[in-house]
Coordinates of C-alpha atoms and ligand atoms in Angstrom, one line a residue:
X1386 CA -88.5 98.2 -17.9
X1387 CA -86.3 97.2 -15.0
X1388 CA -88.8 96.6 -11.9
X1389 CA -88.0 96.6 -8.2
X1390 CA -88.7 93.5 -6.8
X1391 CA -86.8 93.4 -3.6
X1392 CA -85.3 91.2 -1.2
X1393 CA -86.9 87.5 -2.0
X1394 CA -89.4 86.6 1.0
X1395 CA -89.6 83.8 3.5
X1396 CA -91.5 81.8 0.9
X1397 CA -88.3 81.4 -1.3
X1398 CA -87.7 82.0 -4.9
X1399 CA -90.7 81.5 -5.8
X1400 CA -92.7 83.7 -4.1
X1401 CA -89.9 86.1 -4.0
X1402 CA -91.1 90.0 -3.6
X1403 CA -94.1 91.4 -2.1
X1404 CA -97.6 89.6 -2.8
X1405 CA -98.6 93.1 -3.8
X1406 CA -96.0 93.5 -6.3
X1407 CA -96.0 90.1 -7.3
X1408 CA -99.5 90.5 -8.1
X1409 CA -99.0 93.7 -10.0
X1410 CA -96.7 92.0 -12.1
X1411 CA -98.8 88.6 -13.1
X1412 CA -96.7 86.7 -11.3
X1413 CA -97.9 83.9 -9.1
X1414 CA -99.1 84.4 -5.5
X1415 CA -99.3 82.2 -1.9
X1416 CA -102.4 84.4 -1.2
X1417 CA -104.6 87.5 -3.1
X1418 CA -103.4 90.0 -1.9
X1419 CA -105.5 93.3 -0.8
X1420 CA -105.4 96.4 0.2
X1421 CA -108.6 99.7 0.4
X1422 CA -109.3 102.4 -1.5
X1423 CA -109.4 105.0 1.3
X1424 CA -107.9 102.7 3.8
X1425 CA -107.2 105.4 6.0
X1426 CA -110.0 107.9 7.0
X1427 CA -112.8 109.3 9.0
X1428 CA -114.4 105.4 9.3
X1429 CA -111.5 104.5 11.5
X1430 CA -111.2 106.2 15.3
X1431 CA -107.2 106.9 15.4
X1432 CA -107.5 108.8 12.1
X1433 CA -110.7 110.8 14.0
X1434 CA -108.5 111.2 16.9
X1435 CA -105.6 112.9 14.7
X1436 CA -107.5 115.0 13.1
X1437 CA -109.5 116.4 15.7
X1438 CA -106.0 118.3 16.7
X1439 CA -105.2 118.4 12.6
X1440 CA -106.8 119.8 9.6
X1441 CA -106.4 117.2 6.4
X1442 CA -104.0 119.6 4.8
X1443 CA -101.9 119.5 7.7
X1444 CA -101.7 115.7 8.1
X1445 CA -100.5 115.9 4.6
X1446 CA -98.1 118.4 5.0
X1447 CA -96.6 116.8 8.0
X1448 CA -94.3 113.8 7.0
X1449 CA -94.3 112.4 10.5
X1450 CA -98.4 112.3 10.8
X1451 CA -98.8 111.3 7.5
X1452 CA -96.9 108.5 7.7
X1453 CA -98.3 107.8 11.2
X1454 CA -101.7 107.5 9.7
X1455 CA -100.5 105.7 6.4
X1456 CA -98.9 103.1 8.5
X1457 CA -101.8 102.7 11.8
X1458 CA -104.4 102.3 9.0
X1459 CA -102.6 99.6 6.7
X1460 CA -101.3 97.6 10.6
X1461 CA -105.2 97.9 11.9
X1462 CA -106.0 96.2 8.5
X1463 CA -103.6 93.6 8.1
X1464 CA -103.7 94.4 4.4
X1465 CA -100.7 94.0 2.1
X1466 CA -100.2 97.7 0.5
X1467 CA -100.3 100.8 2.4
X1468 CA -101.2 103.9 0.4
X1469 CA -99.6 107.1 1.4
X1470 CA -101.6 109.4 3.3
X1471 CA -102.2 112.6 0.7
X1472 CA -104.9 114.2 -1.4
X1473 CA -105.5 114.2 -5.0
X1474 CA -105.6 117.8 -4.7
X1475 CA -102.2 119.1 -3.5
X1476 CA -100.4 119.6 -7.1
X1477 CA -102.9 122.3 -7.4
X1478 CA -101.0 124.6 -4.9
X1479 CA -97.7 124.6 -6.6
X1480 CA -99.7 125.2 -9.8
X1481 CA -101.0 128.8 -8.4
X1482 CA -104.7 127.3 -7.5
X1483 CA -105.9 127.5 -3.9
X1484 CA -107.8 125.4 -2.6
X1485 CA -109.4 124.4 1.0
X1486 CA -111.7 121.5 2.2
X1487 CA -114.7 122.7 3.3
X1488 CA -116.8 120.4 5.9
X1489 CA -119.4 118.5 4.5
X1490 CA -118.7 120.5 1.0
X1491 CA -115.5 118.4 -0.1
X1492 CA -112.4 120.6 -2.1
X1493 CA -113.2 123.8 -3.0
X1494 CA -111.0 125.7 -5.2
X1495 CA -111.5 129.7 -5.0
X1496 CA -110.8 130.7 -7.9
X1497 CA -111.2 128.3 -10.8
X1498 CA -109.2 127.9 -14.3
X1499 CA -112.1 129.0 -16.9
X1500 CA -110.2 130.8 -19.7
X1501 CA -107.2 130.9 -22.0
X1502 CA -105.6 133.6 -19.9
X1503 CA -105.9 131.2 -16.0
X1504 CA -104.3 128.3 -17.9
X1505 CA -101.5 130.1 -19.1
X1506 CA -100.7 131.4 -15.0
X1507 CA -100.8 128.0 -14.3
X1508 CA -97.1 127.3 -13.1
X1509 CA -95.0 124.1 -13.6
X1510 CA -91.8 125.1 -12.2
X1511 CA -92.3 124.3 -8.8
X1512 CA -93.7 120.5 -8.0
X1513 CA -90.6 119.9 -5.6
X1514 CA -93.0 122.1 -3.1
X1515 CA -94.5 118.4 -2.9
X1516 CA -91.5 116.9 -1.4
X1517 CA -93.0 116.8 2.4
X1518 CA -95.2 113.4 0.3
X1519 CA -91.8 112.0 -0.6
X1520 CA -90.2 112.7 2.8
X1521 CA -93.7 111.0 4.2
X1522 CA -93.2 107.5 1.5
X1523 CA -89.5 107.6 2.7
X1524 CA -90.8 106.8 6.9
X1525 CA -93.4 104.3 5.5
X1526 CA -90.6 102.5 3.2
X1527 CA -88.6 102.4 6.0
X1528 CA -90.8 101.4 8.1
X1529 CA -92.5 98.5 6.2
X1530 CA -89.1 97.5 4.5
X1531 CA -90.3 94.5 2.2
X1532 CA -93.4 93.2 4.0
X1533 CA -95.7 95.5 1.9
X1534 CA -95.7 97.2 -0.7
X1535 CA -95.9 101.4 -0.6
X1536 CA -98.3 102.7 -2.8
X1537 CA -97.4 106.7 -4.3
X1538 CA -100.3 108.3 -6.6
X1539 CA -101.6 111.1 -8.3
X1540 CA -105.1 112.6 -9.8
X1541 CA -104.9 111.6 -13.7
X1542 CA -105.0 114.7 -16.1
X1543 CA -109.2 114.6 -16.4
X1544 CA -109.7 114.6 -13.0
X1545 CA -107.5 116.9 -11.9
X1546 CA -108.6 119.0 -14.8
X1547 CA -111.9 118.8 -13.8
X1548 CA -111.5 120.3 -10.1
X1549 CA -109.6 123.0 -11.1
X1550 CA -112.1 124.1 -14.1
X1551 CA -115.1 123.3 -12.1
X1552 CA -113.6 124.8 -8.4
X1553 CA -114.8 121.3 -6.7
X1554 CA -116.9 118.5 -7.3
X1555 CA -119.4 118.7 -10.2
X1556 CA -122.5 116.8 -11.4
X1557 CA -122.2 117.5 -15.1
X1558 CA -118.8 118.7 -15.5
X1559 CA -120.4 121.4 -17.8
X1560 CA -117.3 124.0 -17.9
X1561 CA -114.8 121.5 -18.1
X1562 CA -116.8 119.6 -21.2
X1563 CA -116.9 123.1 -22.7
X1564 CA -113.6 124.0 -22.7
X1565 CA -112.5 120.4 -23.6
X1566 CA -115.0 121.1 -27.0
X1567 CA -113.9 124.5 -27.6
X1568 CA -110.1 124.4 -27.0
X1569 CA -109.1 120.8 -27.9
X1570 CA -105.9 121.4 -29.1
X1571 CA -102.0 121.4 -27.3
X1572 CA -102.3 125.4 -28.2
X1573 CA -105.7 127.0 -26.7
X1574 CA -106.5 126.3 -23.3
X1575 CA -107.4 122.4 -22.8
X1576 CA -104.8 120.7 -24.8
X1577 CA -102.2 123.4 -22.7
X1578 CA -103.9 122.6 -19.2
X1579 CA -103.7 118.5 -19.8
X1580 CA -99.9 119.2 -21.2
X1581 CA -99.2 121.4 -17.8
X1582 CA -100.7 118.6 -15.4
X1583 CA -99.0 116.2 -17.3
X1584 CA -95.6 118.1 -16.9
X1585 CA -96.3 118.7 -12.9
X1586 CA -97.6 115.2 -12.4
X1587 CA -94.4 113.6 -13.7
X1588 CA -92.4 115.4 -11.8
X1589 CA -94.8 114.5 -8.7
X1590 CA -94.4 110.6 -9.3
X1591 CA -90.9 111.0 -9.5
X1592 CA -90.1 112.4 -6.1
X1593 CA -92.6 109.6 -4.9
X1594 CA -90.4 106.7 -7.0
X1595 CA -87.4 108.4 -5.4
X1596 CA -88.6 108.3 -2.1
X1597 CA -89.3 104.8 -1.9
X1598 CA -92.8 104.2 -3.7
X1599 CA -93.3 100.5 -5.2
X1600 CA -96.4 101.4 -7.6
X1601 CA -98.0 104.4 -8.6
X1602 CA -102.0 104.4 -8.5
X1603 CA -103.5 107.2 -10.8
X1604 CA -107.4 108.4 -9.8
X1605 CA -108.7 109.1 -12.8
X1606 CA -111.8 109.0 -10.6
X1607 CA -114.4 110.9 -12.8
X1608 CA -113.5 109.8 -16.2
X1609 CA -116.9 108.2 -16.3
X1610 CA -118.5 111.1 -16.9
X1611 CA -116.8 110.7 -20.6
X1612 CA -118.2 109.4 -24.1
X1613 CA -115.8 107.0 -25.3
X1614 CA -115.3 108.9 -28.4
X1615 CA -114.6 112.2 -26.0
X1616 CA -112.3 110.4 -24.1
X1617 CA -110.2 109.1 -27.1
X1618 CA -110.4 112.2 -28.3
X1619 CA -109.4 114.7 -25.9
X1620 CA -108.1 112.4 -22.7
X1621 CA -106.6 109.0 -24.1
X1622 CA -102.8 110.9 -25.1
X1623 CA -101.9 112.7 -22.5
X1624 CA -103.3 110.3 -19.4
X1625 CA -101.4 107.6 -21.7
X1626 CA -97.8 109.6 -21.9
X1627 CA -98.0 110.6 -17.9
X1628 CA -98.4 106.7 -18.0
X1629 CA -95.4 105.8 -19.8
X1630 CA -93.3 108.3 -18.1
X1631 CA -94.0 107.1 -14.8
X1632 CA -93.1 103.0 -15.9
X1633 CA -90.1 104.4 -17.3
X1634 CA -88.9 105.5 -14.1
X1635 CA -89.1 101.2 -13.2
X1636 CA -92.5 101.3 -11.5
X1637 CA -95.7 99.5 -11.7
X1638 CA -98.9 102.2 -12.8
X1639 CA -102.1 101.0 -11.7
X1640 CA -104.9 103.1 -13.6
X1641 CA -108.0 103.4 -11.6
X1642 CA -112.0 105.0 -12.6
X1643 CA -115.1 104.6 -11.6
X1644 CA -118.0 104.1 -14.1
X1645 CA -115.4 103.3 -16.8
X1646 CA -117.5 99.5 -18.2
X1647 CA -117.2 101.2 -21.4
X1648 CA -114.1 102.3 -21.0
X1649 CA -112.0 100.0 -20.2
X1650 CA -110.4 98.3 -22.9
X1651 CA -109.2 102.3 -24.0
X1652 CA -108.0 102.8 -20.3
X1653 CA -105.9 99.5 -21.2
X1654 CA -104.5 100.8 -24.2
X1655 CA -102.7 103.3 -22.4
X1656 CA -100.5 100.5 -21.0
X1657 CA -101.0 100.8 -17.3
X1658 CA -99.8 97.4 -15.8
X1659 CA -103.1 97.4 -13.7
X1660 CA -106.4 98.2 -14.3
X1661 CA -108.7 99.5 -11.2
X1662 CA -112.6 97.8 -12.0
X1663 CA -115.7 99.2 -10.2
X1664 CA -118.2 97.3 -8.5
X1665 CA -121.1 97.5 -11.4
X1666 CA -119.4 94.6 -13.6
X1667 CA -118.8 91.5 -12.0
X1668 CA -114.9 91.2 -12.2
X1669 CA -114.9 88.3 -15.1
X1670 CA -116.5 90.9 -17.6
X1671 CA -114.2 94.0 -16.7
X1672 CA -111.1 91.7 -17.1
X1673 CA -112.1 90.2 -20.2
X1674 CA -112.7 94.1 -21.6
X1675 CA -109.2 94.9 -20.1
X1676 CA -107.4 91.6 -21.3
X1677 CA -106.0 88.5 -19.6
X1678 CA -102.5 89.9 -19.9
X1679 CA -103.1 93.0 -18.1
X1680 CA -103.4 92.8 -13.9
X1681 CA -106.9 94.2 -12.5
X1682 CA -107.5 95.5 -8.9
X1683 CA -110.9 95.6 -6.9
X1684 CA -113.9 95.2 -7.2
X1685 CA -116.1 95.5 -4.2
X1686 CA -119.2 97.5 -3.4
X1687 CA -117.7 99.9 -0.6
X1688 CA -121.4 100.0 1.0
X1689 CA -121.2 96.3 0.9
X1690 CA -118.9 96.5 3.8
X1691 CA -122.2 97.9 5.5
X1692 CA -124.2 94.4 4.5
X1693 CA -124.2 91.5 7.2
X1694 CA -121.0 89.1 7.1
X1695 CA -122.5 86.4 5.6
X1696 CA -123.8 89.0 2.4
X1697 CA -120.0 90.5 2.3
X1698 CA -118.8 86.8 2.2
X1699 CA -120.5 85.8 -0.8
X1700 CA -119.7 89.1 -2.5
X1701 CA -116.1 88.4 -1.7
X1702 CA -116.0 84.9 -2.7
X1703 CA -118.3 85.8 -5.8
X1704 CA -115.5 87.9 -6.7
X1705 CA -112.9 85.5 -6.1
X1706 CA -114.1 83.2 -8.2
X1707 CA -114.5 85.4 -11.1
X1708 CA -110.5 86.0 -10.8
X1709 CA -110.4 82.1 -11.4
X1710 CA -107.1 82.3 -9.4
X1711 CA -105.3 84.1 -12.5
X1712 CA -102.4 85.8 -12.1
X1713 CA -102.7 89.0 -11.6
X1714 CA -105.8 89.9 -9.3
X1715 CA -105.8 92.6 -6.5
X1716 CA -108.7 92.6 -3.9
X1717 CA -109.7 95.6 -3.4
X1718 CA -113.3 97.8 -3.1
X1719 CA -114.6 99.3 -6.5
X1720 CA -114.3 102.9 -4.7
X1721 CA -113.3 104.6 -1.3
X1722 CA -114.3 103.4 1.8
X1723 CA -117.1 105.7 3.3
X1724 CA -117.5 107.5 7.1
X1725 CA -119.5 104.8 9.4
X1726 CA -117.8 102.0 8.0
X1727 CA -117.8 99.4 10.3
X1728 CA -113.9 98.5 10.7
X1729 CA -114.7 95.1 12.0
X1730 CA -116.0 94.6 8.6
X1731 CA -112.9 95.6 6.6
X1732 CA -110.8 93.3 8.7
X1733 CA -113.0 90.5 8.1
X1734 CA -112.7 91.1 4.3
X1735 CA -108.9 90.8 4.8
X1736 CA -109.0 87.6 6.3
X1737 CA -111.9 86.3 4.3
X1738 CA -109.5 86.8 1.3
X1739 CA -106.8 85.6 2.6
X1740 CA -107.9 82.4 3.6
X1741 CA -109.7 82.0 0.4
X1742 CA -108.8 78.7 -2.0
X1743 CA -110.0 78.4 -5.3
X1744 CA -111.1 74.7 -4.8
X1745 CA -113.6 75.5 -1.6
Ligands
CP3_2615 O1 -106.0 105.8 2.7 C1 -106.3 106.7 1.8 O2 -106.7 106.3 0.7 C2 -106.3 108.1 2.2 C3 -105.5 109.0 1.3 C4 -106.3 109.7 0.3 C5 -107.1 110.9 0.6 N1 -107.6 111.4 -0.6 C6 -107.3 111.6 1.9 C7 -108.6 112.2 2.2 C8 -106.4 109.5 -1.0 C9 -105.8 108.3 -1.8 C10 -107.2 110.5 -1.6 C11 -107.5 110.7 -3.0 C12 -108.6 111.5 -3.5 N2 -108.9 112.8 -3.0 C13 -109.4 111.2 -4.6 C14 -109.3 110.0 -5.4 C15 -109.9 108.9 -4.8 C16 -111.4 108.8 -5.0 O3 -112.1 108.7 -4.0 O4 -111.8 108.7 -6.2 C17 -110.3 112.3 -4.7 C18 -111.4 112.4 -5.7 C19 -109.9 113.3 -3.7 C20 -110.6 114.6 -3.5 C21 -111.2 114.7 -2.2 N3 -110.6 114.7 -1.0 C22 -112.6 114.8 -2.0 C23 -113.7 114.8 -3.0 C24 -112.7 114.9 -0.6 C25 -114.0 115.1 0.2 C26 -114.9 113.9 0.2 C27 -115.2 113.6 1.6 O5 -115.4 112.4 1.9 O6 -115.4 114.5 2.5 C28 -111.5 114.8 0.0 C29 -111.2 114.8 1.4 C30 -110.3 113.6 2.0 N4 -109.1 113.2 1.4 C31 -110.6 112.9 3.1 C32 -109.5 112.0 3.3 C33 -109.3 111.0 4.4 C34 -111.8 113.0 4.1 C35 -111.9 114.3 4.7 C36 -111.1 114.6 6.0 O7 -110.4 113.8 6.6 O8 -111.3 115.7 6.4

């Protein structure tokens, strides 16, 4: 796999490339570096002040905002990766679902994929209707140039499945289990759906790649809602070949769930070069399960950041420590940051990291 690495940084040779990407890549590191799930949204004002004259759909679909609120966000931070302002649920359009967000409801899709029949109208022909995401990556490239890295992503297969069965978010993910049970196979209506997304995803990661994006992060967000066995089973291929297909376009994938403890050493086996841990297994354990020669990224309670600074300090250094200052670690939260986030907070975790040595 060839791998971007970019011009060398002020730190020479050895430090050559992003933090970020050295990170994603094992290599050694001057500092952690870190970056937030959710880094831009309702928590911080200037994104509150753009979208009181925007809808969210909007900001994604213009390139100039979009990047305006990728690149505020990631500058107010003081982080080292800025992820492109998008939604997981913008492939659907393309695909013939619509959707809209719905205050206080989260995505609703109108009229959801339940049969045989809605999987095969799904279309696969037209991802290039994404392009306004790559032409919003190619401003934030340009504008960050080296000094961070740009972050593309995508909804896995499972939890992009799972919106479209269930027409939003679900508790119980009952019609998408059953059609997952009754249909398993590549030729009735799951194993076709997972092959579609698969089809449209790739295509979606490699506009992003083209327009400038260092890694790919995939949100499989609700693939704890699996049994192992049901995720080996009906899950594990495709999420694993959208995988492969993305590195072999000579990018970094970071996989990321929540709820995934049991998991994890499957979601490894798909071969992402990063593994995304939530915040209910100290850090040590998840990397264990995932292996020492695979990169991890997180693993912060996002309500954490609501704790007093001295509490977020010792959950930060806690965490720290359990990354033993291996090669290979990416601060980050074990989720999204939440509305009423205190943004004082998230820049102290920034520095608090930053200025972290092992030996203290
Ligand atoms: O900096 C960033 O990370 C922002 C970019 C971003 C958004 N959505 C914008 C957004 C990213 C990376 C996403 C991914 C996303 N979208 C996921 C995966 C991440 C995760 O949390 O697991 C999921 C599951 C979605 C689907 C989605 N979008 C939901 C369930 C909701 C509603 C939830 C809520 O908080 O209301 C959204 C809306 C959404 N997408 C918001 C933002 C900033 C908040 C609503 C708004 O601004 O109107």
């Amino acid at each position: 796999m060839e791998i971007k690495t970019g011009e060398p940084a002020a730190g020479g040779e050895i430090f050559a490339g992003s933090r970020f990407m050295r990170a994603c890549l094992r290599k050694p590191v001057d500092r952690t570096p870190v970056w937030f799930l959710r880094q831009a949204g309702r928590y911080m004002q200037e994104y509150r002040d753009v979208r009181k004259h925007h809808s969210l759909v909007e900001i994604c679909k213009q390139p100039e905002l979009a990047a305006e609120v990728t690149i505020t966000a990631a500058e107010k931070l003081g982080v080292d990766a800025a992820i492109i302002f998008a939604d997981l649920l913008l492939p659907l359009e393309p695909m013939g679902l619509d959707f809209e967000f719905q205050a206080g409801e989260g995505p609703v899709v109108h009229r959801p994929v339940r049969t045989a029949e809605d999987v095969w109208a799904l279309r696969t022909d037209r991802a290039a209707d994404l392009e306004y995401v790559a032409r919003a990556i190619q401003k934030v490239a340009a504008h960050f140039r080296d000094r961070l890295g740009v972050i593309g992503f995508c909804g896995a297969p499972y939890t992009l499945a799972s919106y479209m069965i269930e027409g939003g978010s679900s508790r119980n993910y009952i019609h998408t289990k059953q059609m997952m049970y009754r249909d398993p196979t590549a030729t009735t209506a799951w194993g076709s759906l997972l092959d579609k997304l698969v089809a449209v995803l790739t295509e979606y990661c490699r506009l992003q790649v083209q327009a400038g994006a260092d890694v790919i992060q995939i949100f499989d967000s609700w693939v704890g809602s699996l049994a192992l066995s049901d995720y080996r089973q009906y899950v594990f291929e495709p999420t694993k070949r959208l995988i492969r297909a993305v590195q072999q376009m000579g990018v970094p994938v970071i996989y990321f769930g929540v709820e995934t403890a049991g998991l994890l050493e499957t979601m490894a086996a798909t071969g992402a070069d990063v593994i995304g841990l939530d915040w209910r297994q100290p850090l040590d354990e998840g990397w264990r399960a995932v292996g020492h020669g695979r990169a991890v990224q997180g693993n912060l309670d996002p309500i954490t950041l609501f704790a007093p600074v001295e509490i977020l300090e010792q959950r930060v250094r806690e965490i720290l420590h359990a990354a033993h200052g291996r090669a290979g670690h990416i601060f980050n939260l074990g989720h999204g940051i939440v509305p009423g986030t205190p943004v004082e907070h998230v820049q102290a975790v920034v520095k608090m990291v930053h200025e972290f040595r092992i030996d203290q």
